[in-house]
Short mmCIF file of C-alpha atoms and ligand atoms in Angstrom, two decimals:
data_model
loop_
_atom_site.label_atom_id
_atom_site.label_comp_id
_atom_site.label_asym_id
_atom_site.label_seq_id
_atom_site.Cartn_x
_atom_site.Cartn_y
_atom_site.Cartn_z
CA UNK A 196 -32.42 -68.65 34.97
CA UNK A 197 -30.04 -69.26 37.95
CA UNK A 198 -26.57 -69.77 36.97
CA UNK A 199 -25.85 -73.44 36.31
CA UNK A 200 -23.06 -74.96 38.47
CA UNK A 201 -20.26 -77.69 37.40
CA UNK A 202 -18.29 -80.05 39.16
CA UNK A 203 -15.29 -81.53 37.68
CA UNK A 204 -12.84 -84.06 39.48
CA UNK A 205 -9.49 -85.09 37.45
CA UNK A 206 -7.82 -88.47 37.73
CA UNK A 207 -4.48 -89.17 35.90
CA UNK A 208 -1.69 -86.79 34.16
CA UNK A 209 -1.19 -83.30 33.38
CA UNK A 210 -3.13 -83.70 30.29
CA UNK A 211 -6.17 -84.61 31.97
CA UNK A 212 -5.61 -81.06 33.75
CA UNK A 213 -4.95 -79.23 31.42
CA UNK A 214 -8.95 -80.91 28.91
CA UNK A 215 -10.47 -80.26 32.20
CA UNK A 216 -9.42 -76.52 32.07
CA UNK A 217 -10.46 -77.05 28.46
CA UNK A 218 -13.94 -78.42 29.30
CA UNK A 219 -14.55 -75.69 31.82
CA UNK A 220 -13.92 -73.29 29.62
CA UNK A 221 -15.98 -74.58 26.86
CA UNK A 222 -18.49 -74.96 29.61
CA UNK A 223 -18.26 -71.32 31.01
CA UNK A 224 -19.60 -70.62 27.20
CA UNK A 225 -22.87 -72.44 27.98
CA UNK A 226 -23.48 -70.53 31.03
CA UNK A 227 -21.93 -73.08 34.05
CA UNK A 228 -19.86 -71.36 36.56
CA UNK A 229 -17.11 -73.59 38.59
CA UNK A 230 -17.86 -75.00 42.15
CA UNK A 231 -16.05 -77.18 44.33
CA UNK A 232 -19.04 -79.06 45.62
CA UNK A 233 -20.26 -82.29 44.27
CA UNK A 234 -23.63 -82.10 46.13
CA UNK A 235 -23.90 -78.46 45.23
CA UNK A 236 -23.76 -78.82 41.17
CA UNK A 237 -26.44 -79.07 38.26
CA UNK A 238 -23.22 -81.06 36.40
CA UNK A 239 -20.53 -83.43 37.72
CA UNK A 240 -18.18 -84.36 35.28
CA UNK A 241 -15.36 -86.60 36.20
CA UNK A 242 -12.15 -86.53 34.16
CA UNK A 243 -10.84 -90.68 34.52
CA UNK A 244 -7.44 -92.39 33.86
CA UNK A 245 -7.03 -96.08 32.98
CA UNK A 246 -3.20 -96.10 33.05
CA UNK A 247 -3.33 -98.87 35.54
CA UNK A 248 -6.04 -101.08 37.13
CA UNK A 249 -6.46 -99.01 40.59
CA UNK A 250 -6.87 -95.83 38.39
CA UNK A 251 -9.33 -97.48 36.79
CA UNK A 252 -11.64 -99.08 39.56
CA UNK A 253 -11.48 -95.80 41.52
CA UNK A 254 -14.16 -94.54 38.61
CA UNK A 255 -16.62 -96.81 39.49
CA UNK A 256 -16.32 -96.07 43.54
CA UNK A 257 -16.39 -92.07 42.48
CA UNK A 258 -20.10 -93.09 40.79
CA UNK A 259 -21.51 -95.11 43.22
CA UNK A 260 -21.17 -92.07 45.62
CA UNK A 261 -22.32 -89.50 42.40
CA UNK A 262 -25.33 -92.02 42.33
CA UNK A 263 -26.71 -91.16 45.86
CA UNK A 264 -26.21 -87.47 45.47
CA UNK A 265 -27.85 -87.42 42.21
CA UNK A 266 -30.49 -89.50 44.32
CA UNK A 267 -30.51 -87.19 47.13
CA UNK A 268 -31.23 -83.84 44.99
CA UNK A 269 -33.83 -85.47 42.68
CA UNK A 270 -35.33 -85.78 46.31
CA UNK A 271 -35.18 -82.21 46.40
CA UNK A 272 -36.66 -81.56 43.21
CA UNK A 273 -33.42 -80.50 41.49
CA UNK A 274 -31.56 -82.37 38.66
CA UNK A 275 -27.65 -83.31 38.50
CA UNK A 276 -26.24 -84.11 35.43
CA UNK A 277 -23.34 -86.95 35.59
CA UNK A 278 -20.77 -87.05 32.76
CA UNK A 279 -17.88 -89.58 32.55
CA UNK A 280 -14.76 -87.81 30.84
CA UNK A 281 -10.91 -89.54 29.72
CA UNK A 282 -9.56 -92.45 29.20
CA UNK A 283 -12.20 -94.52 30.94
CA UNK A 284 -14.49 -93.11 28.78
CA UNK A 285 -12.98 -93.76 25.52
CA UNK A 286 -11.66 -97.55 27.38
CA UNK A 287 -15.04 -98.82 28.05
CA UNK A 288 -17.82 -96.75 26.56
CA UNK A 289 -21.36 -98.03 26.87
CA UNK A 290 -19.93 -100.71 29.36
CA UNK A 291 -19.95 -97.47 31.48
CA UNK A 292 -23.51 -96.90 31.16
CA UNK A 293 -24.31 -100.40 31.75
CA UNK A 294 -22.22 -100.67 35.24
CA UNK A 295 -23.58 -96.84 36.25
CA UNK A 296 -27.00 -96.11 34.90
CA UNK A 297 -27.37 -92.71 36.75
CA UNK A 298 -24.35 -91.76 34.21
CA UNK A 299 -25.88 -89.40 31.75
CA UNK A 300 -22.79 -88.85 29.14
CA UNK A 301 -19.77 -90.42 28.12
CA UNK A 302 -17.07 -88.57 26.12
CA UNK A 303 -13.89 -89.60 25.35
CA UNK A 304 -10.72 -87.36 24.93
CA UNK A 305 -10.99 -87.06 21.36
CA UNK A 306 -14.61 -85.56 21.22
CA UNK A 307 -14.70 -83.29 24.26
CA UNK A 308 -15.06 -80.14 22.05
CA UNK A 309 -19.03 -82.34 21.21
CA UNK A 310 -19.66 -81.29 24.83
CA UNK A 311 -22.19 -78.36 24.57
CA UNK A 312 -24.03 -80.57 21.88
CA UNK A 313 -23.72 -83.45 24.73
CA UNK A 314 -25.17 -81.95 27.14
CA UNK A 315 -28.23 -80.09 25.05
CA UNK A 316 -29.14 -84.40 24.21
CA UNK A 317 -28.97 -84.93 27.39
CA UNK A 318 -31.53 -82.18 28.70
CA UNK A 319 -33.73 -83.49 25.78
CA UNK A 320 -33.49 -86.35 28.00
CA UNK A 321 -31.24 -88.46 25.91
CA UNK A 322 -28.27 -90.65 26.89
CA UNK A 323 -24.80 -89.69 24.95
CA UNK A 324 -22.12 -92.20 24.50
CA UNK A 325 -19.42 -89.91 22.20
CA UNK A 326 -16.26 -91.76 21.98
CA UNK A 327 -16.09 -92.14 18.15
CA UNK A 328 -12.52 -90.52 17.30
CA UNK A 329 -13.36 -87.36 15.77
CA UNK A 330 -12.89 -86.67 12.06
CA UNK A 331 -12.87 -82.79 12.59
CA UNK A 332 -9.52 -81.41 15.00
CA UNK A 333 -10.68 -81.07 17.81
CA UNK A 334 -8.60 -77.93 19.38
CA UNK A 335 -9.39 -76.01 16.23
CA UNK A 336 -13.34 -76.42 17.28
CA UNK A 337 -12.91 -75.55 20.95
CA UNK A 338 -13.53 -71.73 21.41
CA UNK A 339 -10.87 -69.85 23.02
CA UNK A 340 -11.42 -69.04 26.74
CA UNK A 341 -13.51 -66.39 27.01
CA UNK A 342 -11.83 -62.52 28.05
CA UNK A 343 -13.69 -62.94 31.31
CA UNK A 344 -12.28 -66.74 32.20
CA UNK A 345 -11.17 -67.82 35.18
CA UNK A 346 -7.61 -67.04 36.00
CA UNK A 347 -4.87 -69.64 34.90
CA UNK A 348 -2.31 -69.02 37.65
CA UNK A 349 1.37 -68.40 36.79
CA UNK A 350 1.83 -72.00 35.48
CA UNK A 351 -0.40 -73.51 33.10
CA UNK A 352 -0.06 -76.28 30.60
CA UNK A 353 -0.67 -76.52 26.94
CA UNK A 354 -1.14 -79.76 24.92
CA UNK A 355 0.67 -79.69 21.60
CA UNK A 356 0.72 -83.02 20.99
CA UNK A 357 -1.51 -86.18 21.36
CA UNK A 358 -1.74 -90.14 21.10
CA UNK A 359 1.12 -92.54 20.50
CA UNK A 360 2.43 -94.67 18.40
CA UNK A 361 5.14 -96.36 20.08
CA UNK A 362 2.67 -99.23 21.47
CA UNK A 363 4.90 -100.40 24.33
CA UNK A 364 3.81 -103.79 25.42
CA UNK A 365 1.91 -102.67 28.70
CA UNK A 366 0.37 -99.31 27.95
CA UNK A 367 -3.18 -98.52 27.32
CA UNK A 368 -2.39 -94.82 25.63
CA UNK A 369 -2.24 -96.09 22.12
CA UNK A 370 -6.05 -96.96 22.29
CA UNK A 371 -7.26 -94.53 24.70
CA UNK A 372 -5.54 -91.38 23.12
CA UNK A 373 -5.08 -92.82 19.68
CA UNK A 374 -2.14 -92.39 17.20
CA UNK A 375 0.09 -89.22 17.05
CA UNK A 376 -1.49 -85.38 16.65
CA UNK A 377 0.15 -82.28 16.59
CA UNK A 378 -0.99 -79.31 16.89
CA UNK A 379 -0.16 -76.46 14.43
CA UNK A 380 2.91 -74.03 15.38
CA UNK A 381 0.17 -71.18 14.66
CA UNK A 382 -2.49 -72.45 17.52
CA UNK A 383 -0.37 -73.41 19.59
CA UNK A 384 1.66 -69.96 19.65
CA UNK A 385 -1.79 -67.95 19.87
CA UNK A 386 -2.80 -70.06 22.75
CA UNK A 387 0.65 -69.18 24.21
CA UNK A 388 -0.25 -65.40 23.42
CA UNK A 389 -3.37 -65.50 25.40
CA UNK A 390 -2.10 -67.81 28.50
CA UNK A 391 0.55 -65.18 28.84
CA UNK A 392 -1.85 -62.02 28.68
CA UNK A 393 -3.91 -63.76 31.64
CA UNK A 394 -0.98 -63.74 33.89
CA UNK A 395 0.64 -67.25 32.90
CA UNK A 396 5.07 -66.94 33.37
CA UNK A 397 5.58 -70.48 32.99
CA UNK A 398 4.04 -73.42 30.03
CA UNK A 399 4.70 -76.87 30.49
CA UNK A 400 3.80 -78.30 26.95
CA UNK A 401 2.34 -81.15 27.23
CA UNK A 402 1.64 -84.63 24.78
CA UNK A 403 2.32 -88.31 25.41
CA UNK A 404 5.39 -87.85 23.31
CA UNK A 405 5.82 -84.40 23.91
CA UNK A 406 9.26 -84.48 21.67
CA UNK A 407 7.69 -86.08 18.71
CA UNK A 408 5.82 -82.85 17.80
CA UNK A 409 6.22 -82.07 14.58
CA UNK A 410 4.29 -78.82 12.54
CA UNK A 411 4.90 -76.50 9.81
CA UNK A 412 6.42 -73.43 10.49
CA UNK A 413 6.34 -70.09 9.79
CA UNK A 414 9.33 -70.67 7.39
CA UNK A 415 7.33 -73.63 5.44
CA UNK A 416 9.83 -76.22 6.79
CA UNK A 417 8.62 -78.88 9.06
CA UNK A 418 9.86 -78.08 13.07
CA UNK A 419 10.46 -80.00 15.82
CA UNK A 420 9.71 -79.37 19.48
CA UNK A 421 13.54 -77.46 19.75
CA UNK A 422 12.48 -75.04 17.13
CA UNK A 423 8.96 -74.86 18.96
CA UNK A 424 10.81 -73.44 22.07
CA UNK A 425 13.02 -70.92 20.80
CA UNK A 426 9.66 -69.41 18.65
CA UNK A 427 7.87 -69.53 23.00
CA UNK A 428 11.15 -68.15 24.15
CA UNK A 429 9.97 -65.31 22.22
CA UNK A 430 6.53 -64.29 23.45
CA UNK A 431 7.40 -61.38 25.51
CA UNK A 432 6.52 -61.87 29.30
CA UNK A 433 6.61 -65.95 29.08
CA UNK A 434 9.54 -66.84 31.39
CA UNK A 435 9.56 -70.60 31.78
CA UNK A 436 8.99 -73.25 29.33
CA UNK A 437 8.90 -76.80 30.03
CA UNK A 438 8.07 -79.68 27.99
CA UNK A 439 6.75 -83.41 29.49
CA UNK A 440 6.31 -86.93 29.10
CA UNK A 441 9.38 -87.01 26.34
CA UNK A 442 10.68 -90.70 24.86
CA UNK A 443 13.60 -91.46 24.25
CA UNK A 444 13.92 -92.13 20.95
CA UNK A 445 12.86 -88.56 19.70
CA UNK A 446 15.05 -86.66 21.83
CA UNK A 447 16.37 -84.58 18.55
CA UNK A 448 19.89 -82.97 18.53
CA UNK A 449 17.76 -79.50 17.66
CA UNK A 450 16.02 -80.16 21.35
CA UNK A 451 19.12 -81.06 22.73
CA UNK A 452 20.81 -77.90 21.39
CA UNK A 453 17.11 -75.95 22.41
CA UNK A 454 18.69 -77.26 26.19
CA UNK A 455 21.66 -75.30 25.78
CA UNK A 456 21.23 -71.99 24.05
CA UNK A 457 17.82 -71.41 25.40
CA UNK A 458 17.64 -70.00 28.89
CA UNK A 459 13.89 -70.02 29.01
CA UNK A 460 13.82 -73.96 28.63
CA UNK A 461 14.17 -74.90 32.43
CA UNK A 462 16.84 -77.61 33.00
CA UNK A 463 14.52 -80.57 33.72
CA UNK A 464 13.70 -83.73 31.85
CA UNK A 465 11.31 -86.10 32.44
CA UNK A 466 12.61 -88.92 29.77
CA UNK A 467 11.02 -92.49 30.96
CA UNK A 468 12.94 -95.98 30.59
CA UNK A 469 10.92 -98.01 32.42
CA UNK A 470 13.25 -100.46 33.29
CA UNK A 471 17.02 -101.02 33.18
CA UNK A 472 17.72 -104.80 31.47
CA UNK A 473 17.97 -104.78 27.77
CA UNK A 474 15.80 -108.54 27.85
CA UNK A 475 12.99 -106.34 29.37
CA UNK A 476 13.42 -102.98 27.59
CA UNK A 477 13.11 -105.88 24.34
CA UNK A 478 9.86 -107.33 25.64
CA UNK A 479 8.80 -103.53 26.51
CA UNK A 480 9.02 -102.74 22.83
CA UNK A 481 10.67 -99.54 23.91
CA UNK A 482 12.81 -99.92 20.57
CA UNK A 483 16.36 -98.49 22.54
CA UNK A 484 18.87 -100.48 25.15
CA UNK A 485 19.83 -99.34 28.50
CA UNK A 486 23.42 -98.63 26.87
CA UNK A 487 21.53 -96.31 24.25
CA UNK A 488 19.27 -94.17 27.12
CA UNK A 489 22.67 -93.70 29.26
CA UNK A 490 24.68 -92.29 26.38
CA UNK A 491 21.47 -89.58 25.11
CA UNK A 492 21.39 -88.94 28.52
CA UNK A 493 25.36 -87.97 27.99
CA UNK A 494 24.69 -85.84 25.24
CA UNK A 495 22.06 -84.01 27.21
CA UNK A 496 24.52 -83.18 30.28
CA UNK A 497 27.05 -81.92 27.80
CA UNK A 498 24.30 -79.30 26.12
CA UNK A 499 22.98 -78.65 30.15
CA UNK A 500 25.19 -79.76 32.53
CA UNK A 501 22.52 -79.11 35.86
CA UNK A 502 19.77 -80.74 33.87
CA UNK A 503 17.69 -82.11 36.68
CA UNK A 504 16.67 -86.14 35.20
CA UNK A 505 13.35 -87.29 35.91
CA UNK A 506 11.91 -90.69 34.97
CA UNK A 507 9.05 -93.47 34.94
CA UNK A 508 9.69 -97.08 36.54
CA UNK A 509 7.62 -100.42 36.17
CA UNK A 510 8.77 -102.97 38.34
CA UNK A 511 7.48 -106.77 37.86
CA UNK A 512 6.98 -106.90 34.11
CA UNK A 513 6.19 -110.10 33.01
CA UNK A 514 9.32 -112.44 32.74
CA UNK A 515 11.36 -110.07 34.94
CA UNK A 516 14.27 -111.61 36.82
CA UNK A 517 16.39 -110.50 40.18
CA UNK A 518 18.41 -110.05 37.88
CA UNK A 519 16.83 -107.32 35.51
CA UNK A 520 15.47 -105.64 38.42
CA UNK A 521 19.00 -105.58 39.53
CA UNK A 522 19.83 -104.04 36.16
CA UNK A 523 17.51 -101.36 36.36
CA UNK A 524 18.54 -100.59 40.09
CA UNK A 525 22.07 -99.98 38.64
CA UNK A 526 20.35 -97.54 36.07
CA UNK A 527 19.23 -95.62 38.76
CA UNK A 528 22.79 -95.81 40.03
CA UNK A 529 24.14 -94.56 37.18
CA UNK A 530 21.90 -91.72 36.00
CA UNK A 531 21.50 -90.03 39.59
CA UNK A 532 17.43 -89.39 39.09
CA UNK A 533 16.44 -86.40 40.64
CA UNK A 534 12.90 -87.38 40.88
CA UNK A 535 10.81 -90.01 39.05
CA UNK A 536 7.72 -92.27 39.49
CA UNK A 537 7.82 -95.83 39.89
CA UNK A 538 4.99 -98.27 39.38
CA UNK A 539 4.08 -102.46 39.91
CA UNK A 540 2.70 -103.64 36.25
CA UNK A 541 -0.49 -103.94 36.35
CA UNK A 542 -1.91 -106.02 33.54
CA UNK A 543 -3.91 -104.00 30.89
CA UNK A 544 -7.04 -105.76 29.23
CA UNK A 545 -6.23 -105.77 25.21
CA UNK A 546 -2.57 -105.03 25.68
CA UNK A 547 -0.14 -107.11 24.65
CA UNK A 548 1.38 -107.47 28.26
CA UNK A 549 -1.77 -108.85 29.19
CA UNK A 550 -1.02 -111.83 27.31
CA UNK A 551 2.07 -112.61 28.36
CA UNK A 552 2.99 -115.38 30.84
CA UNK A 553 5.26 -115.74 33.73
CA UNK A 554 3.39 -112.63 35.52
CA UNK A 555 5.50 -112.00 38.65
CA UNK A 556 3.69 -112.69 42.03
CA UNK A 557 2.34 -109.30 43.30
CA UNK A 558 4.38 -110.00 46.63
CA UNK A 559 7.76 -109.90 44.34
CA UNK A 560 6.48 -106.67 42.67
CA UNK A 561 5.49 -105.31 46.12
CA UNK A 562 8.70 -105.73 47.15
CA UNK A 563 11.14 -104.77 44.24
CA UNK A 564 9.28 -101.65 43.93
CA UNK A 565 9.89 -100.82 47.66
CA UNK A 566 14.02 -101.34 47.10
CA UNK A 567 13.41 -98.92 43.96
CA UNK A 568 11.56 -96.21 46.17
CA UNK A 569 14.16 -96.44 49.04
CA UNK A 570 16.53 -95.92 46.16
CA UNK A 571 15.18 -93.09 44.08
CA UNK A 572 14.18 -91.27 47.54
CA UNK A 573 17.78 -91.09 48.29
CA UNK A 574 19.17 -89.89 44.71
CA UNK A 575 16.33 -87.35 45.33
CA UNK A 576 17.45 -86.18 48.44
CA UNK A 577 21.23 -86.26 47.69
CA UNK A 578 20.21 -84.02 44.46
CA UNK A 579 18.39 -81.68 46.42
CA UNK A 580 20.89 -81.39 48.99
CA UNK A 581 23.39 -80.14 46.25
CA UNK A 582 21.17 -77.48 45.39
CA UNK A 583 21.98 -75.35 48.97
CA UNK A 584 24.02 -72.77 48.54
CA UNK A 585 23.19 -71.93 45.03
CA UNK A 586 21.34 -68.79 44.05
CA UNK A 587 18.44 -68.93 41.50
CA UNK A 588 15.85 -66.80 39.66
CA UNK A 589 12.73 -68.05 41.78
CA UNK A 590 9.32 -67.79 39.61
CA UNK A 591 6.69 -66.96 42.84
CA UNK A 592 3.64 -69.28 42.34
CA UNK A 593 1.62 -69.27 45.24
CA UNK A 594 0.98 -68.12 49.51
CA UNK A 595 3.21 -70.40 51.60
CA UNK A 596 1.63 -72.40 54.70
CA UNK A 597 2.75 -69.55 57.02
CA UNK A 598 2.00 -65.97 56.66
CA UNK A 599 4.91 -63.86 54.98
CA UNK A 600 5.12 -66.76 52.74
CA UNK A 601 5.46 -67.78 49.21
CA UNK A 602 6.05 -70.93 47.76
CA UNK A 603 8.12 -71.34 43.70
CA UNK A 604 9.42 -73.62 41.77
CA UNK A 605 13.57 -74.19 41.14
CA UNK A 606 14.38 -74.58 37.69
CA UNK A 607 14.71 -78.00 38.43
CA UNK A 608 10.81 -78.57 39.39
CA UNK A 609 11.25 -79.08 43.44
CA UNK A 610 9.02 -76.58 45.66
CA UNK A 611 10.91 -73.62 46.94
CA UNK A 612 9.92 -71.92 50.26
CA UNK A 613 10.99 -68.08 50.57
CA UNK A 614 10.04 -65.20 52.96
CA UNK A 615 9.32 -62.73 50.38
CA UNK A 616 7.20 -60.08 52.28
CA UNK A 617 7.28 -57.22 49.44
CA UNK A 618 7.40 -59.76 46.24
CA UNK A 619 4.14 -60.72 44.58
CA UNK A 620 2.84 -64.14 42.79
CA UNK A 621 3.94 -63.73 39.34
CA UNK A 622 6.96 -62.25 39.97
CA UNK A 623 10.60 -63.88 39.48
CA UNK A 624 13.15 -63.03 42.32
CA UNK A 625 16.86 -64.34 43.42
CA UNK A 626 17.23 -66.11 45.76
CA UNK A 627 19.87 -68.48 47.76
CA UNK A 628 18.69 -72.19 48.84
CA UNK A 629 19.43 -72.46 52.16
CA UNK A 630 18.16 -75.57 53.24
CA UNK A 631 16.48 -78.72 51.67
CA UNK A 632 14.15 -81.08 53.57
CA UNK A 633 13.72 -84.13 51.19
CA UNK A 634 12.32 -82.42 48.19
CA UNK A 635 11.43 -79.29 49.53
CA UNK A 636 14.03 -76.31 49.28
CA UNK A 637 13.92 -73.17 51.62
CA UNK A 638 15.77 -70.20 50.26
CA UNK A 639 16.40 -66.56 51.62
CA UNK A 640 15.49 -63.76 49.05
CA UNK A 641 18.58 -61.60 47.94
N1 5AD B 256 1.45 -100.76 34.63
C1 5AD B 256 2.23 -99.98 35.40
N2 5AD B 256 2.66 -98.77 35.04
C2 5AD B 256 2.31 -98.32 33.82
N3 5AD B 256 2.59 -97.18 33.19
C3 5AD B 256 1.99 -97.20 31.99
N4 5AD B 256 1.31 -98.35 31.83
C4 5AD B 256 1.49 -99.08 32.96
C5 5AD B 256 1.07 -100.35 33.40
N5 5AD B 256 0.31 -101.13 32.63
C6 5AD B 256 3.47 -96.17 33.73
C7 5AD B 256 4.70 -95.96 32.86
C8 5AD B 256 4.42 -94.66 32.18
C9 5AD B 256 3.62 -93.94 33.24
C10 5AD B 256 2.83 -92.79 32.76
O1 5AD B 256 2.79 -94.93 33.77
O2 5AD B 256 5.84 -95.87 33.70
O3 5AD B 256 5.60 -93.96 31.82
FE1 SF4 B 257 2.51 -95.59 26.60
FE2 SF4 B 257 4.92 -96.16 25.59
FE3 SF4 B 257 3.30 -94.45 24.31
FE4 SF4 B 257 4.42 -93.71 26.64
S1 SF4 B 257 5.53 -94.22 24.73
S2 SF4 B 257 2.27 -93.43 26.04
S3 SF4 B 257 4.46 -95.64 27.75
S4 SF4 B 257 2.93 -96.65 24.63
#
């Protein structure tokens, strides 16, 4: 039989990355080998986020065009397969079906590991809706990549944690990735073990509150993410650790402490607050005040003085004033971001945002967030500029646009440009920053 081909496009965060490596790899078991061609694959398999409306709708616009080119090769005489992974999945279900009937399977985060089963109803000419939550733990029943897998790179991620159960007032993650899971200290080291053997340096661990983990280790006492890193920190050849989307509220003094002693544990936090005004952070249900976030953020900058801050913004939450937006432009002010992601509110179906009235006109969201982004843009730049002249250990990632070339990463996250003729991807060499250009660096190897 000719080798079976597989398509997969990823909306959304990191941990949508990192279940599509997952499905590929589980995948690669049942004989499909990557492409990067829609039109050129026996299975398309699209990986969707319903964080916010747009994400959402852009699905639907994705299948329309899958619908032709299923069209188009059934034309031919050849079958593609259409699967509908993520969020949207486990959102909407059989409504999915319904809207797209050339949509063969739906699975939702929780039941991904089901896939080879999926996709044996489906040549059995069944259609698979699989977004019950899974009894049975899902990582423990996907098989580990296979010795011959596809290369990670020299930065992968690794999901140690999943679900929420903060239920802020406008997010959708509490029903779409369910309540809180961790992972095992055990499986998550041994996947650790194996990343690193295929060439990975750096792990960015990933959950939705990464810093709620919580496991059992080795020592029969119950760890939290600090402990977590210092056991990483150990794996011989792993250089970098990272750790993202954190919440405030379970930023541990062992994590903080992790910051300090722990060189491995790269000085950058991504640690939303969504907005600065205590009225809104209230309405959020984000269970801390804007007084509260500023002095953890303290306590971090004491443990890791360069920590590099990173954060999440919504502007136009229902019932916010000039006067909270002007509240959460002085938080800006006053933690010096050196990158984040800002956002209009857009009104989730079944959330209780949704029900909430005084919405603010999308012109007054349109506009507040532009003020934001002019503001962050400049913290951003001013951090970056403050980074010339310093020399770091530069972890080489990938070919640069130019030949000669290679591009990093600072310990702070921004993309580092370095002539580095006799250096290889993989390796970590000093450097000097010479020059930033917004939040790109250029540095001159030592
Ligand atoms: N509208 C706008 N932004 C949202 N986010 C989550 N839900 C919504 C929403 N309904 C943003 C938050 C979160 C990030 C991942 O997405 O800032 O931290
Ligand atoms: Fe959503 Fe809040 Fe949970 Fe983050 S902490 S995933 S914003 S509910």
């Amino acid at each position: 039989m000719a080798p079976r081909k597989v398509f997969v496009k990823t909306y959304g965060c990191q941990m949508n990355v990192y279940d599509s490596e997952r499905m590929t790899d589980s995948l690669a078991r049942e004989g499909y080998t990557p492409t990067d061609r829609p039109d050129d694959a026996d299975l398309v398999l699209i990986n969707t986020c319903h964080i916010r409306e747009r994400a959402a709708e852009k699905v639907y616009s994705e299948l329309g065009r899958l619908r032709d080119m299923k069209a188009e090769r059934a034309a031919e005489g050849r079958t593609m397969a259409i699967g509908v992974a993520g969020c949207v999945a486990q959102a909407e279900g059989e409504e999915i079906v319904r809207r797209a009937p050339a949509v063969d399977f739906v699975i939702g985060p929780q039941t991904y590991h089901r896939l080879p089963q999926a996709l044996k109803r489906v040549s059995a000419g069944e259609r698979v809706v699989e977004t019950e939550y899974a009894v049975e733990d899902k990582f423990a029943h996907l098989p580990a990549p296979a010795k011959d897998a596809p290369k990670r790179g020299v930065s992968a991620f690794l999901t140690v944690q999943e679900g929420c159960d903060k239920f802020c007032t406008f997010c959708v993650v509490p029903y779409t990735r369910g309540s809180e899971v961790s992972r095992p200290v055990g499986q998550i080291v041994a996947e650790a073990e194996r990343l690193v053997e295929r060439g990975v340096r750096e792990i960015t661990l990933l959950g939705q509150n990464v810093n709620a983990w919580h496991g059992k280790g080795a020592d029969g006492r119950e760890w939290g993410l600090g402990e977590l890193c210092h056991r990483l920190a150990n794996i011989d050849g792993l250089e970098r650790i990272r750790y993202t989307t954190s919440h405030p509220r379970d930023m541990d003094d062992s994590l903080i402490a992790a910051h300090r002693d722990l060189p491995e544990l790269m000085p950058y936090l991504h640690l939303p607050v969504q907005s600065g005004s205590d009225r809104i952070l209230k309405a959020m249900n984000r269970h801390h005040t804007a007084r509260e976030y500023l002095d953890l953020i303290e306590r971090i900058r004491t443990a890791r003085p360069d920590i590099a801050m990173s954060g999440d913004f919504i502007v136009g939450f229902p019932g916010e004033s000039e006067a909270d937006f002007e509240a959460t432009l002085g938080m800006v002010d006053a933690v010096g971001y050196a990158s984040a992601f800002s956002f209009k509110y857009s009104t989730r179906p079944g959330t209780p945002g949704a029900e909430l009235a005084d919405q603010v006109p999308e012109a007054v969201k349109s506009e507040r967030l532009q003020r934001l982004q002019t503001k962050l843009a400049e913290h951003q730049r001013r951090f970056a500029e403050g980074c010339v002249g310093k020399r770091i250990d530069l972890l080489l990632e990938k070919p640069g646009r130019h030949e000669g070339q290679i591009v990093g990463r600072s310990p702070w996250l921004q993309p580092v440009v370095v002539e580095a003729r006799s250096s290889r991807i993989g390796d970590t060499i000093p450097v000097e920053i010479v020059r930033a250009v917004s939040n790109s660096l250029f540095a001159e190897a030592l």
